[in-house]
Short mmCIF file of C-alpha atoms in Angstrom, two decimals:
data_model
loop_
_atom_site.label_atom_id
_atom_site.label_comp_id
_atom_site.label_asym_id
_atom_site.label_seq_id
_atom_site.Cartn_x
_atom_site.Cartn_y
_atom_site.Cartn_z
CA MET D 24 9.04 13.30 4.86
CA LEU D 25 7.86 12.18 1.46
CA THR D 26 6.17 14.75 -0.77
CA TRP D 27 4.06 14.43 -3.92
CA LYS D 28 7.01 15.72 -5.99
CA LYS D 29 9.27 13.00 -4.59
CA ILE D 30 6.67 10.29 -5.27
CA ILE D 31 6.26 11.43 -8.88
CA ASN D 32 10.06 11.40 -9.18
CA PHE D 33 10.18 7.80 -7.88
CA SER D 34 7.49 6.74 -10.39
CA ILE D 35 9.46 8.25 -13.28
CA LYS D 36 13.13 7.76 -12.37
CA GLY D 37 13.03 4.62 -10.23
CA ASN D 38 12.12 3.54 -6.74
CA PRO D 39 14.22 3.39 -3.57
CA ILE D 40 16.08 0.13 -3.02
CA PRO D 41 14.24 -2.21 -0.62
CA ASP D 42 15.98 -3.72 2.41
CA LYS D 43 15.29 -7.20 1.00
CA ARG D 44 13.36 -8.94 -1.79
CA VAL D 45 10.79 -11.74 -1.58
CA GLU D 46 9.89 -13.54 -4.79
CA LYS D 47 7.57 -16.53 -5.14
CA THR D 48 5.83 -18.38 -7.93
CA VAL D 49 2.15 -17.87 -8.67
CA ALA D 50 1.47 -21.30 -7.17
CA GLU D 51 3.31 -20.35 -3.96
CA TRP D 52 1.35 -17.09 -3.63
CA LYS D 53 -1.95 -18.92 -4.27
CA ALA D 54 -1.10 -21.48 -1.57
CA GLN D 55 -0.25 -18.74 0.96
CA LEU D 56 -3.04 -16.21 0.33
CA THR D 57 -6.83 -16.32 0.43
CA PRO D 58 -8.46 -15.98 -3.01
CA GLU D 59 -9.37 -12.33 -2.24
CA GLN D 60 -5.86 -11.49 -1.01
CA PHE D 61 -4.42 -13.07 -4.15
CA ARG D 62 -6.82 -11.16 -6.42
CA ILE D 63 -5.93 -7.84 -4.82
CA THR D 64 -2.20 -8.19 -4.17
CA ARG D 65 -1.06 -10.29 -7.13
CA LEU D 66 -3.68 -9.34 -9.78
CA LYS D 67 -3.97 -5.62 -8.86
CA GLY D 68 -7.57 -5.83 -7.74
CA THR D 69 -9.43 -3.65 -5.28
CA GLU D 70 -12.01 -4.19 -2.58
CA ARG D 71 -15.37 -2.43 -2.45
CA PRO D 72 -15.30 0.82 -0.45
CA HIS D 73 -16.17 0.45 3.25
CA SER D 74 -15.88 -3.36 3.02
CA GLY D 75 -12.35 -3.86 4.37
CA ALA D 76 -11.83 -5.11 7.91
CA LEU D 77 -9.06 -2.56 8.60
CA CYS D 78 -10.97 0.47 7.37
CA SER D 79 -12.40 1.54 10.73
CA ILE D 80 -9.82 0.00 13.06
CA HIS D 81 -7.60 2.52 14.86
CA GLU D 82 -5.67 0.30 17.27
CA ALA D 83 -1.97 0.90 17.88
CA GLY D 84 0.39 -1.15 15.76
CA LYS D 85 2.05 -1.63 12.42
CA TYR D 86 0.34 -2.48 9.16
CA ASN D 87 2.43 -5.15 7.44
CA CYS D 88 2.25 -6.56 3.92
CA VAL D 89 -0.02 -9.63 3.94
CA CYS D 90 2.31 -11.33 1.44
CA CYS D 91 5.76 -10.87 2.98
CA ASN D 92 5.12 -9.28 6.41
CA THR D 93 7.18 -6.16 5.60
CA PRO D 94 6.10 -3.21 7.79
CA LEU D 95 4.38 -0.66 5.53
CA PHE D 96 2.51 1.85 7.69
CA ASP D 97 2.26 2.80 11.37
CA SER D 98 -1.07 3.36 13.08
CA THR D 99 0.06 6.81 14.20
CA ILE D 100 -0.15 8.10 10.62
CA LYS D 101 -3.52 6.51 9.79
CA PHE D 102 -6.43 8.88 9.33
CA GLU D 103 -10.13 8.79 8.44
CA SER D 104 -10.36 9.98 4.83
CA GLY D 105 -14.01 9.11 4.26
CA THR D 106 -13.08 7.21 1.09
CA GLY D 107 -13.89 3.73 2.38
CA TRP D 108 -10.31 2.43 2.44
CA PRO D 109 -7.65 2.66 5.17
CA SER D 110 -5.68 5.87 4.60
CA PHE D 111 -2.21 6.90 5.70
CA THR D 112 -0.06 10.02 5.27
CA GLN D 113 3.38 8.36 5.01
CA PRO D 114 4.92 4.90 4.73
CA ILE D 115 6.80 3.56 7.74
CA THR D 116 10.10 4.01 5.84
CA GLU D 117 10.84 5.71 2.54
CA ASN D 118 11.87 2.44 0.89
CA ALA D 119 8.88 0.34 2.10
CA ILE D 120 6.74 1.38 -0.88
CA LYS D 121 7.25 1.11 -4.64
CA TYR D 122 5.54 3.62 -6.97
CA GLU D 123 4.36 3.18 -10.56
CA ARG D 124 2.31 5.34 -12.90
CA ASP D 125 -1.14 3.77 -13.43
CA THR D 126 -3.23 4.75 -16.45
CA ALA D 127 -5.93 2.08 -16.09
CA PHE D 128 -9.61 3.01 -16.41
CA GLY D 129 -8.86 6.27 -18.24
CA MET D 130 -7.25 7.89 -15.19
CA VAL D 131 -3.69 8.82 -14.34
CA ARG D 132 -2.80 7.72 -10.81
CA VAL D 133 0.19 6.49 -8.83
CA GLU D 134 -0.06 2.84 -7.82
CA VAL D 135 1.64 1.81 -4.57
CA MET D 136 3.12 -1.64 -4.06
CA CYS D 137 5.16 -3.37 -1.39
CA ASN D 138 8.76 -2.69 -2.38
CA THR D 139 9.82 -6.07 -0.97
CA CYS D 140 7.45 -8.40 -2.89
CA ASP D 141 5.63 -6.16 -5.43
CA ALA D 142 2.20 -6.78 -3.85
CA HIS D 143 -0.40 -4.29 -5.06
CA LEU D 144 -1.56 -2.18 -2.11
CA GLY D 145 -3.59 0.65 -3.60
CA HIS D 146 -2.83 4.21 -4.76
CA VAL D 147 -1.44 7.46 -3.38
CA PHE D 148 -3.02 10.88 -3.98
CA PRO D 149 -1.93 14.49 -3.26
CA ASP D 150 -5.11 15.34 -1.31
CA GLY D 151 -4.24 14.21 2.21
CA PRO D 152 -3.79 16.22 5.40
CA GLU D 153 -0.79 18.36 6.22
CA PRO D 154 2.11 18.28 6.68
CA SER D 155 2.70 15.82 3.80
CA GLY D 156 -0.53 16.41 1.89
CA LEU D 157 -0.47 12.71 0.91
CA ARG D 158 -3.24 10.11 1.11
CA TYR D 159 -2.16 6.50 0.72
CA CYS D 160 -5.45 4.73 -0.05
CA ILE D 161 -4.79 1.05 0.76
CA ASN D 162 -6.80 -2.17 0.43
CA SER D 163 -7.42 -3.89 3.79
CA GLU D 164 -6.84 -7.29 2.17
CA SER D 165 -3.26 -6.32 1.31
CA MET D 166 -2.26 -5.71 4.95
CA GLN D 167 -2.35 -7.29 8.39
CA LEU D 168 -2.28 -5.30 11.63
CA GLU D 169 0.48 -6.24 14.05
CA LYS D 170 -0.95 -4.82 17.26
CA VAL D 171 1.24 -3.25 19.92
CA LEU D 172 0.75 -5.08 23.20
#
């Protein structure tokens, strides 16, 4: 199980090695993604709170990266944080997520990205529920739900 200490360590000393890498040009990403998906995932944008389609959905399945389809989170670790963004306590695998220190807007946070394609997903905070105490606060536009049938 990932802990806040381990996440900080990844953001300082380097991230886990992904299973694969997906790299595309800006033109290729723009052709594949909607303008809003491109703004959020490739330009590090965010969606307004409570506006994302996946915020209040709690169906069984996997939440995959909208850019490269890498599984990021499982519905079993999704929780209602009240923040207005889908929230999770752990990634699906330790190497699914990449972590970087983010000092934008006068704050110090930890940005989370897809470790396969570097898509911006959101941020992680140490104020989630036990046992991990983590809250991955993720933009709906950066993921797609692969429902379990």
